[in-house]
Amino acid sequence: MSTEENIVIRTEKLVKSFGENHVLKGFDLELNRGENLVVLGKSGSGKSVLIKCMVGLLYPDSGLVSVFGKEIPKLTQLELDELRTKIGFLFQSSALYDSMTVRENLEFPLRRHWMHKTKDEVNELVMEALKNVGLERAVDLMPSELSGGMRKRIGLARTLILKPEIMLYDEPTTGLDPITGREISNLIVAIQEKYHTSSIIITHDMECAKIVANRIMILIDGFKYTVGTYDELVKSDDPKIKPFFA
Ligand SMILES: Nc1ncnc2c1ncn2[C@@H]1O[C@H](COP(=O)(O)OP(=O)(O)OP(=O)(O)O)[C@@H](O)[C@H]1O
Ligand SMILES: [Mg+2]
């Protein structure tokens, strides 16, 4: 049910251009509380731009983008920082700090947001986050000692440590082998179930979409083309939808 208080992120007629490059031309999206919404779109169609607008890393040219009912472009830096503590953003590159251990990487977001924690409390949070992604043993490793799949997991653990209400995943399985990709997809579902997070998952990986999505939205030419469940869309004869499921 899409009642107003059930919607945690909304974009309406969202427009974003870079010079002559008109990326989003009036994009409408609603993320319902507790759902996993997958956004599909060709490379360069504006998926990363879309979620960057949601966390105030990019500003739209026009249209609405609101999170928990707050219009992102209207927030002060302080209000934006406060809101961002509720949003976990797993970047496409899952950038870890190479000169810090896994533990230090995980402590980093806590230092900014929860300065009043004791050492024991911080340790507990670090270990809980690592347990969530099945990598407690990696706590003292350096990022250079991790595989690609492990880096993704540690990136995810670092995001989860603030117990976000919203998760934004930008291509969480890209660059991983199918088995590791499937593990990450299952982890996304486990996080949804454990923390009741509301999530947007951007992906090209249809197996990931199939595993995680409650609904799938397709972005074409700057607009929402369609939205439906995996089972609905996979059956479609629409020549614009079929290629995504080929
Ligand atoms: N900061 C920026 N300045 C200028 N152009 C940008 C900027 N960010 C994105 N773009 C442009 O916006 C378009 C959409 O980029 P975006 O990264 O959102 O694509 P995407 O759908 O995420 O693609 P991919 O699947 O390859 O990650 C591209 O043409 C890109 O060059
Ligand atoms: Mg992208």
PDB file of C-alpha atoms and ligand atoms in Angstrom:
ATOM      1  CA  MET A   1       0.000   0.000   0.000  1.00  0.00           C
ATOM      2  CA  SER A   2       1.430   3.379  -0.996  1.00  0.00           C
ATOM      3  CA  THR A   3       0.119   5.679   1.698  1.00  0.00           C
ATOM      4  CA  GLU A   4       2.142   8.844   2.209  1.00  0.00           C
ATOM      5  CA  GLU A   5       3.758   7.752   5.480  1.00  0.00           C
ATOM      6  CA  ASN A   6       4.703   4.440   3.928  1.00  0.00           C
ATOM      7  CA  ILE A   7       6.894   6.136   1.343  1.00  0.00           C
ATOM      8  CA  VAL A   8      10.469   6.695   2.491  1.00  0.00           C
ATOM      9  CA  ILE A   9      11.933   8.090  -0.743  1.00  0.00           C
ATOM     10  CA  ARG A  10      10.076   9.922  -3.451  1.00  0.00           C
ATOM     11  CA  THR A  11      11.214  11.558  -6.668  1.00  0.00           C
ATOM     12  CA  GLU A  12       8.786  13.451  -8.849  1.00  0.00           C
ATOM     13  CA  LYS A  13       9.570  14.878 -12.292  1.00  0.00           C
ATOM     14  CA  LEU A  14      13.235  14.749 -11.341  1.00  0.00           C
ATOM     15  CA  VAL A  15      15.405  16.512 -13.920  1.00  0.00           C
ATOM     16  CA  LYS A  16      19.203  16.423 -13.999  1.00  0.00           C
ATOM     17  CA  SER A  17      21.430  17.459 -16.907  1.00  0.00           C
ATOM     18  CA  PHE A  18      25.155  17.954 -17.269  1.00  0.00           C
ATOM     19  CA  GLY A  19      25.426  20.640 -19.937  1.00  0.00           C
ATOM     20  CA  GLU A  20      23.848  19.185 -23.064  1.00  0.00           C
ATOM     21  CA  ASN A  21      23.734  15.714 -21.545  1.00  0.00           C
ATOM     22  CA  HIS A  22      20.123  15.360 -20.391  1.00  0.00           C
ATOM     23  CA  VAL A  23      20.310  12.401 -18.032  1.00  0.00           C
ATOM     24  CA  LEU A  24      17.100  12.432 -15.979  1.00  0.00           C
ATOM     25  CA  LYS A  25      14.194  14.099 -17.758  1.00  0.00           C
ATOM     26  CA  GLY A  26      11.357  13.795 -15.251  1.00  0.00           C
ATOM     27  CA  PHE A  27      11.923  10.666 -13.220  1.00  0.00           C
ATOM     28  CA  ASP A  28       9.258   9.437 -10.803  1.00  0.00           C
ATOM     29  CA  LEU A  29      10.011   6.911  -8.082  1.00  0.00           C
ATOM     30  CA  GLU A  30       8.488   5.789  -4.801  1.00  0.00           C
ATOM     31  CA  LEU A  31      10.327   3.568  -2.353  1.00  0.00           C
ATOM     32  CA  ASN A  32       7.944   1.967   0.118  1.00  0.00           C
ATOM     33  CA  ARG A  33       8.958   1.241   3.693  1.00  0.00           C
ATOM     34  CA  GLY A  34      10.616  -2.140   4.027  1.00  0.00           C
ATOM     35  CA  GLU A  35      10.806  -2.951   0.328  1.00  0.00           C
ATOM     36  CA  ASN A  36      13.703  -3.818  -1.932  1.00  0.00           C
ATOM     37  CA  LEU A  37      13.305  -1.806  -5.128  1.00  0.00           C
ATOM     38  CA  VAL A  38      15.625  -2.719  -8.009  1.00  0.00           C
ATOM     39  CA  VAL A  39      16.393  -0.057 -10.614  1.00  0.00           C
ATOM     40  CA  LEU A  40      17.442  -1.356 -14.024  1.00  0.00           C
ATOM     41  CA  GLY A  41      18.809   0.774 -16.833  1.00  0.00           C
ATOM     42  CA  LYS A  42      21.525   0.705 -19.461  1.00  0.00           C
ATOM     43  CA  SER A  43      25.025   1.841 -18.610  1.00  0.00           C
ATOM     44  CA  GLY A  44      25.081   5.634 -18.570  1.00  0.00           C
ATOM     45  CA  SER A  45      21.295   5.941 -18.203  1.00  0.00           C
ATOM     46  CA  GLY A  46      21.612   7.845 -14.925  1.00  0.00           C
ATOM     47  CA  LYS A  47      21.153   5.254 -12.193  1.00  0.00           C
ATOM     48  CA  SER A  48      24.100   6.413 -10.105  1.00  0.00           C
ATOM     49  CA  VAL A  49      23.110  10.045 -10.703  1.00  0.00           C
ATOM     50  CA  LEU A  50      19.636   9.197  -9.409  1.00  0.00           C
ATOM     51  CA  ILE A  51      20.793   7.818  -6.089  1.00  0.00           C
ATOM     52  CA  LYS A  52      23.394  10.560  -5.683  1.00  0.00           C
ATOM     53  CA  CYS A  53      20.504  13.060  -5.856  1.00  0.00           C
ATOM     54  CA  MET A  54      18.856  11.156  -3.002  1.00  0.00           C
ATOM     55  CA  VAL A  55      21.782  11.700  -0.638  1.00  0.00           C
ATOM     56  CA  GLY A  56      22.562  15.259  -1.702  1.00  0.00           C
ATOM     57  CA  LEU A  57      25.803  14.410  -3.507  1.00  0.00           C
ATOM     58  CA  LEU A  58      24.222  15.908  -6.626  1.00  0.00           C
ATOM     59  CA  TYR A  59      21.544  18.569  -6.854  1.00  0.00           C
ATOM     60  CA  PRO A  60      18.640  18.191  -9.292  1.00  0.00           C
ATOM     61  CA  ASP A  61      17.922  20.944 -11.811  1.00  0.00           C
ATOM     62  CA  SER A  62      14.204  20.695 -11.051  1.00  0.00           C
ATOM     63  CA  GLY A  63      11.600  18.347  -9.654  1.00  0.00           C
ATOM     64  CA  LEU A  64      11.249  16.809  -6.232  1.00  0.00           C
ATOM     65  CA  VAL A  65      13.517  14.492  -4.304  1.00  0.00           C
ATOM     66  CA  SER A  66      12.490  13.778  -0.737  1.00  0.00           C
ATOM     67  CA  VAL A  67      13.650  11.317   1.908  1.00  0.00           C
ATOM     68  CA  PHE A  68      11.455  10.700   4.972  1.00  0.00           C
ATOM     69  CA  GLY A  69       9.344  13.604   3.726  1.00  0.00           C
ATOM     70  CA  LYS A  70      12.279  16.042   3.693  1.00  0.00           C
ATOM     71  CA  GLU A  71      13.228  17.751   0.449  1.00  0.00           C
ATOM     72  CA  ILE A  72      16.924  17.088   0.027  1.00  0.00           C
ATOM     73  CA  PRO A  73      17.918  20.251  -1.869  1.00  0.00           C
ATOM     74  CA  LYS A  74      16.306  22.432   0.808  1.00  0.00           C
ATOM     75  CA  LEU A  75      18.249  20.990   3.758  1.00  0.00           C
ATOM     76  CA  THR A  76      21.101  22.804   5.468  1.00  0.00           C
ATOM     77  CA  GLN A  77      24.445  20.966   5.642  1.00  0.00           C
ATOM     78  CA  LEU A  78      23.706  20.077   9.266  1.00  0.00           C
ATOM     79  CA  GLU A  79      20.261  18.676   8.449  1.00  0.00           C
ATOM     80  CA  LEU A  80      21.730  16.751   5.517  1.00  0.00           C
ATOM     81  CA  ASP A  81      24.457  15.236   7.729  1.00  0.00           C
ATOM     82  CA  GLU A  82      21.808  14.203  10.253  1.00  0.00           C
ATOM     83  CA  LEU A  83      19.654  12.583   7.553  1.00  0.00           C
ATOM     84  CA  ARG A  84      22.652  10.785   6.055  1.00  0.00           C
ATOM     85  CA  THR A  85      23.209   8.893   9.319  1.00  0.00           C
ATOM     86  CA  LYS A  86      20.000   7.037   8.441  1.00  0.00           C
ATOM     87  CA  ILE A  87      21.089   6.207   4.902  1.00  0.00           C
ATOM     88  CA  GLY A  88      23.685   3.593   4.008  1.00  0.00           C
ATOM     89  CA  PHE A  89      25.278   4.077   0.612  1.00  0.00           C
ATOM     90  CA  LEU A  90      27.245   1.203  -0.895  1.00  0.00           C
ATOM     91  CA  PHE A  91      29.205   2.891  -3.657  1.00  0.00           C
ATOM     92  CA  GLN A  92      29.830   1.247  -7.012  1.00  0.00           C
ATOM     93  CA  SER A  93      33.562   1.162  -6.217  1.00  0.00           C
ATOM     94  CA  SER A  94      33.073   0.089  -2.540  1.00  0.00           C
ATOM     95  CA  ALA A  95      36.049   2.295  -1.706  1.00  0.00           C
ATOM     96  CA  LEU A  96      37.872   1.205   1.436  1.00  0.00           C
ATOM     97  CA  TYR A  97      40.719   3.210   2.934  1.00  0.00           C
ATOM     98  CA  ASP A  98      43.774   1.257   1.776  1.00  0.00           C
ATOM     99  CA  SER A  99      46.049   2.405   4.566  1.00  0.00           C
ATOM    100  CA  MET A 100      43.644   1.310   7.319  1.00  0.00           C
ATOM    101  CA  THR A 101      42.887  -2.190   8.594  1.00  0.00           C
ATOM    102  CA  VAL A 102      39.402  -3.616   8.245  1.00  0.00           C
ATOM    103  CA  ARG A 103      38.734  -2.692  11.877  1.00  0.00           C
ATOM    104  CA  GLU A 104      39.820   0.909  11.323  1.00  0.00           C
ATOM    105  CA  ASN A 105      37.731   1.112   8.166  1.00  0.00           C
ATOM    106  CA  LEU A 106      34.671   0.029  10.127  1.00  0.00           C
ATOM    107  CA  GLU A 107      35.383   2.378  13.033  1.00  0.00           C
ATOM    108  CA  PHE A 108      35.628   5.314  10.685  1.00  0.00           C
ATOM    109  CA  PRO A 109      31.899   6.097  10.257  1.00  0.00           C
ATOM    110  CA  LEU A 110      31.406   5.661  14.010  1.00  0.00           C
ATOM    111  CA  ARG A 111      34.011   8.294  14.765  1.00  0.00           C
ATOM    112  CA  ARG A 112      32.037  10.843  12.814  1.00  0.00           C
ATOM    113  CA  HIS A 113      28.590  10.007  14.095  1.00  0.00           C
ATOM    114  CA  TRP A 114      28.860   8.336  17.483  1.00  0.00           C
ATOM    115  CA  MET A 115      31.749   9.946  19.264  1.00  0.00           C
ATOM    116  CA  HIS A 116      30.339   9.114  22.681  1.00  0.00           C
ATOM    117  CA  LYS A 117      30.834   5.319  22.349  1.00  0.00           C
ATOM    118  CA  THR A 118      33.298   3.497  24.610  1.00  0.00           C
ATOM    119  CA  LYS A 119      36.070   1.316  23.171  1.00  0.00           C
ATOM    120  CA  ASP A 120      34.216  -1.879  24.118  1.00  0.00           C
ATOM    121  CA  GLU A 121      30.987  -0.654  22.548  1.00  0.00           C
ATOM    122  CA  VAL A 122      32.832   0.237  19.339  1.00  0.00           C
ATOM    123  CA  ASN A 123      34.476  -3.189  19.273  1.00  0.00           C
ATOM    124  CA  GLU A 124      31.116  -4.861  19.714  1.00  0.00           C
ATOM    125  CA  LEU A 125      29.611  -2.903  16.834  1.00  0.00           C
ATOM    126  CA  VAL A 126      32.582  -3.687  14.582  1.00  0.00           C
ATOM    127  CA  MET A 127      32.340  -7.408  15.323  1.00  0.00           C
ATOM    128  CA  GLU A 128      28.554  -7.445  14.872  1.00  0.00           C
ATOM    129  CA  ALA A 129      28.875  -5.728  11.491  1.00  0.00           C
ATOM    130  CA  LEU A 130      31.534  -8.238  10.400  1.00  0.00           C
ATOM    131  CA  LYS A 131      29.404 -11.129  11.625  1.00  0.00           C
ATOM    132  CA  ASN A 132      26.532  -9.863   9.469  1.00  0.00           C
ATOM    133  CA  VAL A 133      28.695 -10.317   6.382  1.00  0.00           C
ATOM    134  CA  GLY A 134      30.416 -13.495   7.614  1.00  0.00           C
ATOM    135  CA  LEU A 135      33.893 -11.977   7.851  1.00  0.00           C
ATOM    136  CA  GLU A 136      34.808 -11.740  11.534  1.00  0.00           C
ATOM    137  CA  ARG A 137      38.142 -13.397  10.721  1.00  0.00           C
ATOM    138  CA  ALA A 138      39.146 -10.467   8.482  1.00  0.00           C
ATOM    139  CA  VAL A 139      39.133  -7.868  11.249  1.00  0.00           C
ATOM    140  CA  ASP A 140      42.891  -7.286  11.291  1.00  0.00           C
ATOM    141  CA  LEU A 141      43.562  -7.585   7.553  1.00  0.00           C
ATOM    142  CA  MET A 142      44.470  -4.732   5.245  1.00  0.00           C
ATOM    143  CA  PRO A 143      42.224  -4.055   2.206  1.00  0.00           C
ATOM    144  CA  SER A 144      45.051  -5.232  -0.098  1.00  0.00           C
ATOM    145  CA  GLU A 145      44.762  -8.659   1.529  1.00  0.00           C
ATOM    146  CA  LEU A 146      41.073  -9.014   0.639  1.00  0.00           C
ATOM    147  CA  SER A 147      39.516 -10.542  -2.483  1.00  0.00           C
ATOM    148  CA  GLY A 148      37.016  -8.510  -4.541  1.00  0.00           C
ATOM    149  CA  GLY A 149      34.077 -10.287  -2.922  1.00  0.00           C
ATOM    150  CA  MET A 150      35.500  -9.701   0.544  1.00  0.00           C
ATOM    151  CA  ARG A 151      35.997  -6.003  -0.211  1.00  0.00           C
ATOM    152  CA  LYS A 152      32.332  -5.731  -1.172  1.00  0.00           C
ATOM    153  CA  ARG A 153      31.340  -7.414   2.073  1.00  0.00           C
ATOM    154  CA  ILE A 154      33.561  -5.182   4.168  1.00  0.00           C
ATOM    155  CA  GLY A 155      32.161  -2.143   2.340  1.00  0.00           C
ATOM    156  CA  LEU A 156      28.718  -3.424   3.226  1.00  0.00           C
ATOM    157  CA  ALA A 157      29.698  -4.018   6.860  1.00  0.00           C
ATOM    158  CA  ARG A 158      31.035  -0.467   7.080  1.00  0.00           C
ATOM    159  CA  THR A 159      27.725   0.830   5.765  1.00  0.00           C
ATOM    160  CA  LEU A 160      25.678  -1.350   8.120  1.00  0.00           C
ATOM    161  CA  ILE A 161      27.527  -0.270  11.222  1.00  0.00           C
ATOM    162  CA  LEU A 162      25.350   2.836  11.525  1.00  0.00           C
ATOM    163  CA  LYS A 163      22.196   0.646  11.306  1.00  0.00           C
ATOM    164  CA  PRO A 164      20.710   2.635   8.435  1.00  0.00           C
ATOM    165  CA  GLU A 165      16.960   2.715   7.819  1.00  0.00           C
ATOM    166  CA  ILE A 166      17.576   3.080   4.103  1.00  0.00           C
ATOM    167  CA  MET A 167      20.208   1.262   2.034  1.00  0.00           C
ATOM    168  CA  LEU A 168      21.269   2.369  -1.421  1.00  0.00           C
ATOM    169  CA  TYR A 169      23.253  -0.300  -3.257  1.00  0.00           C
ATOM    170  CA  ASP A 170      25.013   0.746  -6.441  1.00  0.00           C
ATOM    171  CA  GLU A 171      25.815  -2.432  -8.416  1.00  0.00           C
ATOM    172  CA  PRO A 172      26.590  -4.589  -5.385  1.00  0.00           C
ATOM    173  CA  THR A 173      27.486  -7.717  -7.416  1.00  0.00           C
ATOM    174  CA  THR A 174      29.336  -6.212 -10.372  1.00  0.00           C
ATOM    175  CA  GLY A 175      32.784  -7.710 -10.909  1.00  0.00           C
ATOM    176  CA  LEU A 176      32.079 -10.755  -8.756  1.00  0.00           C
ATOM    177  CA  ASP A 177      31.826 -14.369  -9.870  1.00  0.00           C
ATOM    178  CA  PRO A 178      28.255 -15.776  -9.967  1.00  0.00           C
ATOM    179  CA  ILE A 179      28.586 -17.667  -6.683  1.00  0.00           C
ATOM    180  CA  THR A 180      29.950 -14.694  -4.742  1.00  0.00           C
ATOM    181  CA  GLY A 181      27.375 -12.468  -6.442  1.00  0.00           C
ATOM    182  CA  ARG A 182      24.638 -14.778  -5.235  1.00  0.00           C
ATOM    183  CA  GLU A 183      26.029 -14.645  -1.699  1.00  0.00           C
ATOM    184  CA  ILE A 184      25.922 -10.848  -1.759  1.00  0.00           C
ATOM    185  CA  SER A 185      22.339 -10.938  -3.098  1.00  0.00           C
ATOM    186  CA  ASN A 186      21.325 -13.279  -0.288  1.00  0.00           C
ATOM    187  CA  LEU A 187      23.018 -10.947   2.174  1.00  0.00           C
ATOM    188  CA  ILE A 188      20.927  -8.038   0.873  1.00  0.00           C
ATOM    189  CA  VAL A 189      17.772 -10.050   1.551  1.00  0.00           C
ATOM    190  CA  ALA A 190      19.066 -11.047   5.007  1.00  0.00           C
ATOM    191  CA  ILE A 191      19.732  -7.386   5.854  1.00  0.00           C
ATOM    192  CA  GLN A 192      16.216  -6.430   4.739  1.00  0.00           C
ATOM    193  CA  GLU A 193      14.744  -9.125   6.969  1.00  0.00           C
ATOM    194  CA  LYS A 194      16.953  -8.469   9.989  1.00  0.00           C
ATOM    195  CA  TYR A 195      16.868  -4.657  10.056  1.00  0.00           C
ATOM    196  CA  HIS A 196      13.647  -3.955   8.109  1.00  0.00           C
ATOM    197  CA  THR A 197      15.590  -1.620   5.851  1.00  0.00           C
ATOM    198  CA  SER A 198      14.081   0.007   2.801  1.00  0.00           C
ATOM    199  CA  SER A 199      16.501  -0.360  -0.105  1.00  0.00           C
ATOM    200  CA  ILE A 200      17.183   0.679  -3.645  1.00  0.00           C
ATOM    201  CA  ILE A 201      19.409  -1.748  -5.503  1.00  0.00           C
ATOM    202  CA  ILE A 202      20.944  -0.715  -8.788  1.00  0.00           C
ATOM    203  CA  THR A 203      22.121  -3.660 -10.803  1.00  0.00           C
ATOM    204  CA  HIS A 204      22.750  -5.153 -14.235  1.00  0.00           C
ATOM    205  CA  ASP A 205      22.755  -8.617 -12.720  1.00  0.00           C
ATOM    206  CA  MET A 206      19.380 -10.223 -13.371  1.00  0.00           C
ATOM    207  CA  GLU A 207      20.046 -13.029 -10.951  1.00  0.00           C
ATOM    208  CA  CYS A 208      20.609 -10.442  -8.242  1.00  0.00           C
ATOM    209  CA  ALA A 209      17.392  -8.672  -9.285  1.00  0.00           C
ATOM    210  CA  LYS A 210      15.500 -11.947  -9.131  1.00  0.00           C
ATOM    211  CA  ILE A 211      16.786 -12.749  -5.637  1.00  0.00           C
ATOM    212  CA  VAL A 212      16.424  -9.343  -3.996  1.00  0.00           C
ATOM    213  CA  ALA A 213      13.599  -7.443  -5.720  1.00  0.00           C
ATOM    214  CA  ASN A 214      10.137  -6.902  -4.341  1.00  0.00           C
ATOM    215  CA  ARG A 215       9.630  -4.588  -7.328  1.00  0.00           C
ATOM    216  CA  ILE A 216      11.746  -3.721 -10.360  1.00  0.00           C
ATOM    217  CA  MET A 217      11.731  -0.320 -12.013  1.00  0.00           C
ATOM    218  CA  ILE A 218      13.169   0.217 -15.494  1.00  0.00           C
ATOM    219  CA  LEU A 219      14.793   3.546 -16.349  1.00  0.00           C
ATOM    220  CA  ILE A 220      14.886   4.374 -20.074  1.00  0.00           C
ATOM    221  CA  ASP A 221      15.763   7.703 -21.699  1.00  0.00           C
ATOM    222  CA  GLY A 222      15.533   9.637 -18.447  1.00  0.00           C
ATOM    223  CA  PHE A 223      12.068   8.409 -17.472  1.00  0.00           C
ATOM    224  CA  LYS A 224      10.525   5.591 -15.457  1.00  0.00           C
ATOM    225  CA  TYR A 225       9.518   3.234 -18.254  1.00  0.00           C
ATOM    226  CA  THR A 226       7.768   0.619 -16.177  1.00  0.00           C
ATOM    227  CA  VAL A 227       7.608  -0.995 -12.763  1.00  0.00           C
ATOM    228  CA  GLY A 228       6.568  -4.508 -11.729  1.00  0.00           C
ATOM    229  CA  THR A 229       7.652  -7.690 -10.015  1.00  0.00           C
ATOM    230  CA  TYR A 230      10.338  -9.911 -11.546  1.00  0.00           C
ATOM    231  CA  ASP A 231       7.693 -12.483 -12.479  1.00  0.00           C
ATOM    232  CA  GLU A 232       5.556  -9.855 -14.200  1.00  0.00           C
ATOM    233  CA  LEU A 233       8.389  -8.274 -16.176  1.00  0.00           C
ATOM    234  CA  VAL A 234      10.119 -11.500 -17.190  1.00  0.00           C
ATOM    235  CA  LYS A 235       6.980 -12.486 -19.098  1.00  0.00           C
ATOM    236  CA  SER A 236       6.739  -9.193 -20.969  1.00  0.00           C
ATOM    237  CA  ASP A 237       6.721  -9.118 -24.780  1.00  0.00           C
ATOM    238  CA  ASP A 238       7.615  -5.421 -24.818  1.00  0.00           C
ATOM    239  CA  PRO A 239      10.712  -4.995 -27.030  1.00  0.00           C
ATOM    240  CA  LYS A 240      12.064  -2.394 -24.596  1.00  0.00           C
ATOM    241  CA  ILE A 241      11.733  -4.688 -21.578  1.00  0.00           C
ATOM    242  CA  LYS A 242      12.727  -8.031 -23.128  1.00  0.00           C
ATOM    243  CA  PRO A 243      16.453  -7.214 -23.582  1.00  0.00           C
ATOM    244  CA  PHE A 244      16.899  -6.774 -19.814  1.00  0.00           C
ATOM    245  CA  PHE A 245      15.731 -10.335 -19.224  1.00  0.00           C
ATOM    246  CA  ALA A 246      17.517 -11.946 -22.206  1.00  0.00           C
TER     247      ALA A 246
HETATM  248  N1  LIG B   1      29.450  14.650 -11.977  1.00  0.00           N
HETATM  249  C1  LIG B   1      29.167  14.506 -13.274  1.00  0.00           C
HETATM  250  N2  LIG B   1      29.499  15.457 -14.164  1.00  0.00           N
HETATM  251  C2  LIG B   1      29.186  15.330 -15.467  1.00  0.00           C
HETATM  252  N3  LIG B   1      28.535  14.282 -15.986  1.00  0.00           N
HETATM  253  C3  LIG B   1      28.188  13.303 -15.158  1.00  0.00           C
HETATM  254  C4  LIG B   1      28.474  13.354 -13.764  1.00  0.00           C
HETATM  255  N4  LIG B   1      27.993  12.231 -13.179  1.00  0.00           N
HETATM  256  C5  LIG B   1      27.437  11.519 -14.172  1.00  0.00           C
HETATM  257  N5  LIG B   1      27.538  12.148 -15.357  1.00  0.00           N
HETATM  258  C6  LIG B   1      26.987  11.668 -16.635  1.00  0.00           C
HETATM  259  O1  LIG B   1      25.660  11.272 -16.433  1.00  0.00           O
HETATM  260  C7  LIG B   1      25.350  10.124 -17.208  1.00  0.00           C
HETATM  261  C8  LIG B   1      24.773   9.055 -16.303  1.00  0.00           C
HETATM  262  O2  LIG B   1      25.802   8.593 -15.441  1.00  0.00           O
HETATM  263  P1  LIG B   1      25.546   7.489 -14.325  1.00  0.00           P
HETATM  264  O3  LIG B   1      26.833   7.303 -13.634  1.00  0.00           O
HETATM  265  O4  LIG B   1      24.366   7.850 -13.538  1.00  0.00           O
HETATM  266  O5  LIG B   1      25.201   6.207 -15.224  1.00  0.00           O
HETATM  267  P2  LIG B   1      24.781   4.770 -14.719  1.00  0.00           P
HETATM  268  O6  LIG B   1      23.396   4.508 -15.194  1.00  0.00           O
HETATM  269  O7  LIG B   1      25.046   4.658 -13.278  1.00  0.00           O
HETATM  270  O8  LIG B   1      25.795   3.847 -15.560  1.00  0.00           O
HETATM  271  P3  LIG B   1      26.599   2.513 -15.113  1.00  0.00           P
HETATM  272  O9  LIG B   1      25.610   1.396 -15.241  1.00  0.00           O
HETATM  273  O10 LIG B   1      27.674   2.402 -16.134  1.00  0.00           O
HETATM  274  O11 LIG B   1      27.120   2.712 -13.736  1.00  0.00           O
HETATM  275  C9  LIG B   1      26.626   9.732 -17.925  1.00  0.00           C
HETATM  276  O12 LIG B   1      26.565  10.224 -19.237  1.00  0.00           O
HETATM  277  C10 LIG B   1      27.711  10.429 -17.131  1.00  0.00           C
HETATM  278  O13 LIG B   1      28.794  10.779 -17.956  1.00  0.00           O
HETATM  279 MG    MG B   2      26.379   3.653 -12.113  1.00  0.00          MG
END
